[in-house]
């Protein structure tokens, strides 16, 4: 098995925030913490694009490089995870991450910052798989149930894909080859499909002089 | 009888006092660039797969293909 990755197809994402909701619901993520969010550029302008963004589980993760207590690790499947028991909530990883993936729960009038929380690729953390402790600290471990991340699996337009990087590449390549590229993939025909059948031919009128 | 009880009490007190010597290290010693946290188990070691990596991979592969609507149609 190759590395686990996410890919978001900006041509398909409709900014429904279904992935964000699925993530929140699946892991019971507290208020103020968004493991995944949808970013839109050129909002309201023809040609606007949306992307669902979370931890990209980098091959050379900057969060892992800057962590002063070395609480990050990478699993055999290439998922970047961390040990919350070791995290000191310093926030270095937040500044290092180019995607803004690390999140910090805050509470109280002075905004006391808690331990870092981020997308786990639905792979839990360093606790017994599918245990109560794992769920409380890291959320549900869908990978240990043989499932892929909830956000990708429930994406209605299949804009967000998650799983084995090689397979995702094949899916995305096939998709791009079928739909084409450029101006023809934007607009009515892409949204509602091209007419597949020609209009029925009218029968020739009888008794008509040729 | 009384001396026995006294000896038992002394032994018990000694055990309690000595248990303090078995205290765990309170200071974390960090090793540069190495993960310092708890070890994590593999996803196929969970109860659903019982260590069968091939079965887990087959499940993930099937789920991967579910995302390809060209294959689902």
mmCIF file of C-alpha atoms in Angstrom, chain A:
data_model
loop_
_atom_site.group_PDB
_atom_site.id
_atom_site.type_symbol
_atom_site.label_atom_id
_atom_site.label_comp_id
_atom_site.label_asym_id
_atom_site.label_seq_id
_atom_site.Cartn_x
_atom_site.Cartn_y
_atom_site.Cartn_z
ATOM 1 C CA UNK A 1 0.000 0.000 0.000
ATOM 2 C CA UNK A 2 1.288 3.370 -0.958
ATOM 3 C CA UNK A 3 0.934 6.640 0.868
ATOM 4 C CA UNK A 4 -2.420 7.964 2.012
ATOM 5 C CA UNK A 5 -3.239 11.350 0.504
ATOM 6 C CA UNK A 6 -6.070 13.803 -0.093
ATOM 7 C CA UNK A 7 -6.748 15.517 -3.397
ATOM 8 C CA UNK A 8 -9.413 18.144 -4.005
ATOM 9 C CA UNK A 9 -10.756 18.705 -7.489
ATOM 10 C CA UNK A 10 -11.384 22.459 -7.695
ATOM 11 C CA UNK A 11 -13.526 21.963 -10.822
ATOM 12 C CA UNK A 12 -15.990 19.886 -8.843
ATOM 13 C CA UNK A 13 -16.044 21.433 -5.370
ATOM 14 C CA UNK A 14 -19.316 23.316 -4.899
ATOM 15 C CA UNK A 15 -18.452 24.780 -1.473
ATOM 16 C CA UNK A 16 -21.222 22.838 0.241
ATOM 17 C CA UNK A 17 -19.072 22.369 3.369
ATOM 18 C CA UNK A 18 -20.320 18.803 3.626
ATOM 19 C CA UNK A 19 -16.754 17.598 4.283
ATOM 20 C CA UNK A 20 -16.392 20.077 7.137
ATOM 21 C CA UNK A 21 -19.678 18.942 8.657
ATOM 22 C CA UNK A 22 -18.824 15.260 8.221
ATOM 23 C CA UNK A 23 -15.489 15.766 9.981
ATOM 24 C CA UNK A 24 -17.026 17.727 12.845
ATOM 25 C CA UNK A 25 -19.716 15.108 13.310
ATOM 26 C CA UNK A 26 -17.485 12.061 12.952
ATOM 27 C CA UNK A 27 -14.935 13.160 15.522
ATOM 28 C CA UNK A 28 -17.129 15.371 17.709
ATOM 29 C CA UNK A 29 -14.677 18.223 17.206
ATOM 30 C CA UNK A 30 -15.279 21.064 19.696
ATOM 31 C CA UNK A 31 -16.307 24.615 18.871
ATOM 32 C CA UNK A 32 -13.531 26.751 17.441
ATOM 33 C CA UNK A 33 -11.595 23.825 16.038
ATOM 34 C CA UNK A 34 -11.888 23.072 12.333
ATOM 35 C CA UNK A 35 -9.846 20.149 11.165
ATOM 36 C CA UNK A 36 -11.098 20.786 7.637
ATOM 37 C CA UNK A 37 -12.448 23.890 5.926
ATOM 38 C CA UNK A 38 -13.396 25.049 2.447
ATOM 39 C CA UNK A 39 -11.460 27.935 0.928
ATOM 40 C CA UNK A 40 -12.944 29.867 -2.002
ATOM 41 C CA UNK A 41 -11.066 32.218 -4.288
ATOM 42 C CA UNK A 42 -12.719 34.795 -6.569
ATOM 43 C CA UNK A 43 -15.955 34.299 -4.651
ATOM 44 C CA UNK A 44 -18.976 35.361 -6.686
ATOM 45 C CA UNK A 45 -16.960 35.979 -9.838
ATOM 46 C CA UNK A 46 -17.422 33.670 -12.842
ATOM 47 C CA UNK A 47 -14.689 31.083 -12.621
ATOM 48 C CA UNK A 48 -14.555 31.016 -8.815
ATOM 49 C CA UNK A 49 -12.878 27.991 -7.326
ATOM 50 C CA UNK A 50 -13.282 26.241 -4.008
ATOM 51 C CA UNK A 51 -10.933 23.830 -2.293
ATOM 52 C CA UNK A 52 -11.379 21.699 0.754
ATOM 53 C CA UNK A 53 -8.260 22.036 2.902
ATOM 54 C CA UNK A 54 -7.010 20.080 5.899
ATOM 55 C CA UNK A 55 -3.734 18.491 6.928
ATOM 56 C CA UNK A 56 -2.087 17.277 3.722
ATOM 57 C CA UNK A 57 -0.011 14.668 5.555
ATOM 58 C CA UNK A 58 3.188 16.030 4.034
ATOM 59 C CA UNK A 59 6.034 13.711 3.106
ATOM 60 C CA UNK A 60 8.475 16.045 4.834
ATOM 61 C CA UNK A 61 6.131 17.577 7.369
ATOM 62 C CA UNK A 62 7.256 21.022 8.632
ATOM 63 C CA UNK A 63 5.152 20.610 11.787
ATOM 64 C CA UNK A 64 7.170 17.532 12.626
ATOM 65 C CA UNK A 65 10.422 19.380 11.942
ATOM 66 C CA UNK A 66 9.693 22.326 14.252
ATOM 67 C CA UNK A 67 8.019 20.524 17.151
ATOM 68 C CA UNK A 68 10.218 21.160 20.217
ATOM 69 C CA UNK A 69 8.950 18.068 22.053
ATOM 70 C CA UNK A 70 8.925 15.743 19.000
ATOM 71 C CA UNK A 71 5.341 14.660 19.458
ATOM 72 C CA UNK A 72 4.744 13.995 15.740
ATOM 73 C CA UNK A 73 5.159 10.689 13.979
ATOM 74 C CA UNK A 74 4.355 9.243 10.605
ATOM 75 C CA UNK A 75 2.598 5.931 10.203
ATOM 76 C CA UNK A 76 3.499 3.242 7.691
ATOM 77 C CA UNK A 77 0.670 4.526 5.475
ATOM 78 C CA UNK A 78 2.169 8.034 5.438
ATOM 79 C CA UNK A 79 -0.314 9.634 7.832
ATOM 80 C CA UNK A 80 1.140 12.366 10.058
ATOM 81 C CA UNK A 81 -0.160 11.981 13.614
ATOM 82 C CA UNK A 82 0.808 13.352 17.015
ATOM 83 C CA UNK A 83 0.745 12.397 20.667
ATOM 84 C CA UNK A 84 -1.488 14.799 22.597
ATOM 85 C CA UNK A 85 -0.075 13.641 25.916
ATOM 86 C CA UNK A 86 3.268 15.081 24.872
ATOM 87 C CA UNK A 87 2.051 18.227 23.055
ATOM 88 C CA UNK A 88 2.701 21.418 25.014
ATOM 89 C CA UNK A 89 0.453 23.604 22.834
ATOM 90 C CA UNK A 90 3.292 25.997 21.909
ATOM 91 C CA UNK A 91 1.868 26.677 18.434
ATOM 92 C CA UNK A 92 5.131 26.315 16.466
ATOM 93 C CA UNK A 93 3.462 23.755 14.208
ATOM 94 C CA UNK A 94 0.723 26.269 13.388
ATOM 95 C CA UNK A 95 3.261 28.783 12.122
ATOM 96 C CA UNK A 96 5.213 26.133 10.221
ATOM 97 C CA UNK A 97 2.211 24.585 8.451
ATOM 98 C CA UNK A 98 1.486 26.145 5.031
ATOM 99 C CA UNK A 99 -2.134 24.917 5.170
ATOM 100 C CA UNK A 100 -3.101 26.164 8.649
ATOM 101 C CA UNK A 101 -3.938 22.606 9.638
ATOM 102 C CA UNK A 102 -2.959 22.630 13.340
ATOM 103 C CA UNK A 103 -5.825 23.945 15.463
ATOM 104 C CA UNK A 104 -5.861 24.941 19.104
ATOM 105 C CA UNK A 105 -8.964 24.774 21.277
ATOM 106 C CA UNK A 106 -9.357 27.960 23.304
ATOM 107 C CA UNK A 107 -11.401 28.592 26.398
ATOM 108 C CA UNK A 108 -12.062 31.252 28.989
ATOM 109 C CA UNK A 109 -11.925 35.033 28.864
ATOM 110 C CA UNK A 110 -8.162 34.990 28.309
ATOM 111 C CA UNK A 111 -8.286 32.445 25.483
ATOM 112 C CA UNK A 112 -6.313 29.732 27.230
ATOM 113 C CA UNK A 113 -4.848 27.550 24.536
ATOM 114 C CA UNK A 114 -5.111 23.788 24.680
ATOM 115 C CA UNK A 115 -3.205 21.021 22.979
ATOM 116 C CA UNK A 116 -2.961 20.945 19.219
ATOM 117 C CA UNK A 117 -5.680 19.203 17.246
ATOM 118 C CA UNK A 118 -5.565 18.400 13.553
ATOM 119 C CA UNK A 119 -6.864 16.103 10.843
ATOM 120 C CA UNK A 120 -5.811 12.528 11.573
ATOM 121 C CA UNK A 121 -6.870 11.113 8.195
ATOM 122 C CA UNK A 122 -9.448 9.370 10.402
ATOM 123 C CA UNK A 123 -6.587 7.247 11.767
ATOM 124 C CA UNK A 124 -6.896 8.090 15.470
ATOM 125 C CA UNK A 125 -3.677 8.407 17.437
ATOM 126 C CA UNK A 126 -1.288 6.582 19.760
ATOM 127 C CA UNK A 127 -3.963 4.949 21.900
ATOM 128 C CA UNK A 128 -5.568 1.508 21.616
ATOM 129 C CA UNK A 129 -7.478 1.367 18.314
ATOM 130 C CA UNK A 130 -11.158 2.317 18.573
ATOM 131 C CA UNK A 131 -10.859 2.820 22.346
ATOM 132 C CA UNK A 132 -12.677 5.482 24.341
ATOM 133 C CA UNK A 133 -9.389 7.291 25.022
ATOM 134 C CA UNK A 134 -8.547 7.401 21.333
ATOM 135 C CA UNK A 135 -11.947 8.808 20.443
ATOM 136 C CA UNK A 136 -11.785 11.446 23.180
ATOM 137 C CA UNK A 137 -8.333 12.669 22.177
ATOM 138 C CA UNK A 138 -8.150 12.104 18.433
ATOM 139 C CA UNK A 139 -11.603 11.156 17.184
ATOM 140 C CA UNK A 140 -12.796 8.057 15.435
ATOM 141 C CA UNK A 141 -10.313 5.622 13.886
ATOM 142 C CA UNK A 142 -11.984 4.747 10.589
ATOM 143 C CA UNK A 143 -8.778 3.406 9.055
ATOM 144 C CA UNK A 144 -8.712 0.643 11.670
ATOM 145 C CA UNK A 145 -12.268 -0.194 10.579
ATOM 146 C CA UNK A 146 -11.087 -0.564 6.978
ATOM 147 C CA UNK A 147 -12.707 2.716 5.948
ATOM 148 C CA UNK A 148 -11.379 5.904 4.389
ATOM 149 C CA UNK A 149 -11.768 9.432 5.834
ATOM 150 C CA UNK A 150 -15.386 10.479 6.329
ATOM 151 C CA UNK A 151 -14.933 13.817 4.527
ATOM 152 C CA UNK A 152 -13.818 12.165 1.280
ATOM 153 C CA UNK A 153 -16.213 9.248 1.431
ATOM 154 C CA UNK A 154 -19.273 11.429 1.827
ATOM 155 C CA UNK A 155 -18.295 14.196 -0.642
ATOM 156 C CA UNK A 156 -21.390 14.503 -2.819
ATOM 157 C CA UNK A 157 -19.609 15.619 -5.987
ATOM 158 C CA UNK A 158 -16.547 13.447 -5.321
ATOM 159 C CA UNK A 159 -14.420 16.593 -5.487
ATOM 160 C CA UNK A 160 -12.527 15.496 -2.408
ATOM 161 C CA UNK A 161 -10.799 12.164 -2.785
ATOM 162 C CA UNK A 162 -8.857 10.464 -0.022
ATOM 163 C CA UNK A 163 -6.909 7.235 0.089
ATOM 164 C CA UNK A 164 -4.039 5.476 -1.603
ATOM 165 C CA UNK A 165 -2.209 8.157 -3.619
ATOM 166 C CA UNK A 166 -1.615 5.900 -6.623
ATOM 167 C CA UNK A 167 -5.291 5.030 -6.909
ATOM 168 C CA UNK A 168 -6.331 8.660 -6.452
ATOM 169 C CA UNK A 169 -3.976 9.667 -9.265
ATOM 170 C CA UNK A 170 -5.566 7.091 -11.564
ATOM 171 C CA UNK A 171 -9.095 8.240 -10.683
ATOM 172 C CA UNK A 172 -8.194 11.893 -11.202
ATOM 173 C CA UNK A 173 -6.339 11.215 -14.471
ATOM 174 C CA UNK A 174 -9.268 9.269 -15.900
ATOM 175 C CA UNK A 175 -11.638 12.042 -14.858
ATOM 176 C CA UNK A 176 -9.589 14.806 -16.475
ATOM 177 C CA UNK A 177 -9.171 12.833 -19.695
ATOM 178 C CA UNK A 178 -12.927 12.274 -19.925
ATOM 179 C CA UNK A 179 -14.064 15.777 -19.147
ATOM 180 C CA UNK A 180 -11.374 17.689 -21.024
ATOM 181 C CA UNK A 181 -9.887 20.939 -19.868
ATOM 182 C CA UNK A 182 -10.212 24.662 -20.323
ATOM 183 C CA UNK A 183 -13.344 26.679 -21.011
ATOM 184 C CA UNK A 184 -15.469 23.721 -22.092
ATOM 185 C CA UNK A 185 -15.608 22.295 -18.587
ATOM 186 C CA UNK A 186 -17.161 25.391 -17.050
ATOM 187 C CA UNK A 187 -20.790 26.261 -17.383
ATOM 188 C CA UNK A 188 -24.101 24.700 -18.268
ATOM 189 C CA UNK A 189 -22.879 21.608 -20.086
ATOM 190 C CA UNK A 190 -20.634 20.583 -17.213
ATOM 191 C CA UNK A 191 -23.308 21.165 -14.605
ATOM 192 C CA UNK A 192 -26.216 19.560 -16.440
ATOM 193 C CA UNK A 193 -24.512 17.358 -19.012
ATOM 194 C CA UNK A 194 -24.284 17.540 -22.739
ATOM 195 C CA UNK A 195 -27.263 16.362 -24.818
ATOM 196 C CA UNK A 196 -26.645 12.695 -25.477
ATOM 197 C CA UNK A 197 -29.402 12.139 -28.028
ATOM 198 C CA UNK A 198 -30.134 14.039 -31.159
ATOM 199 C CA UNK A 199 -33.673 15.394 -31.462
ATOM 200 C CA UNK A 200 -35.992 12.755 -32.931
ATOM 201 C CA UNK A 201 -36.295 13.064 -36.657
ATOM 202 C CA UNK A 202 -39.693 14.080 -37.885
ATOM 203 C CA UNK A 203 -41.446 11.527 -40.107
ATOM 204 C CA UNK A 204 -41.701 12.563 -43.723
ATOM 205 C CA UNK A 205 -45.110 13.958 -44.558
ATOM 206 C CA UNK A 206 -47.120 11.720 -46.889
ATOM 207 C CA UNK A 207 -48.721 13.044 -50.059
ATOM 208 C CA UNK A 208 -46.216 15.760 -50.343
ATOM 209 C CA UNK A 209 -44.819 16.556 -53.692
ATOM 210 C CA UNK A 210 -41.170 15.967 -53.892
#
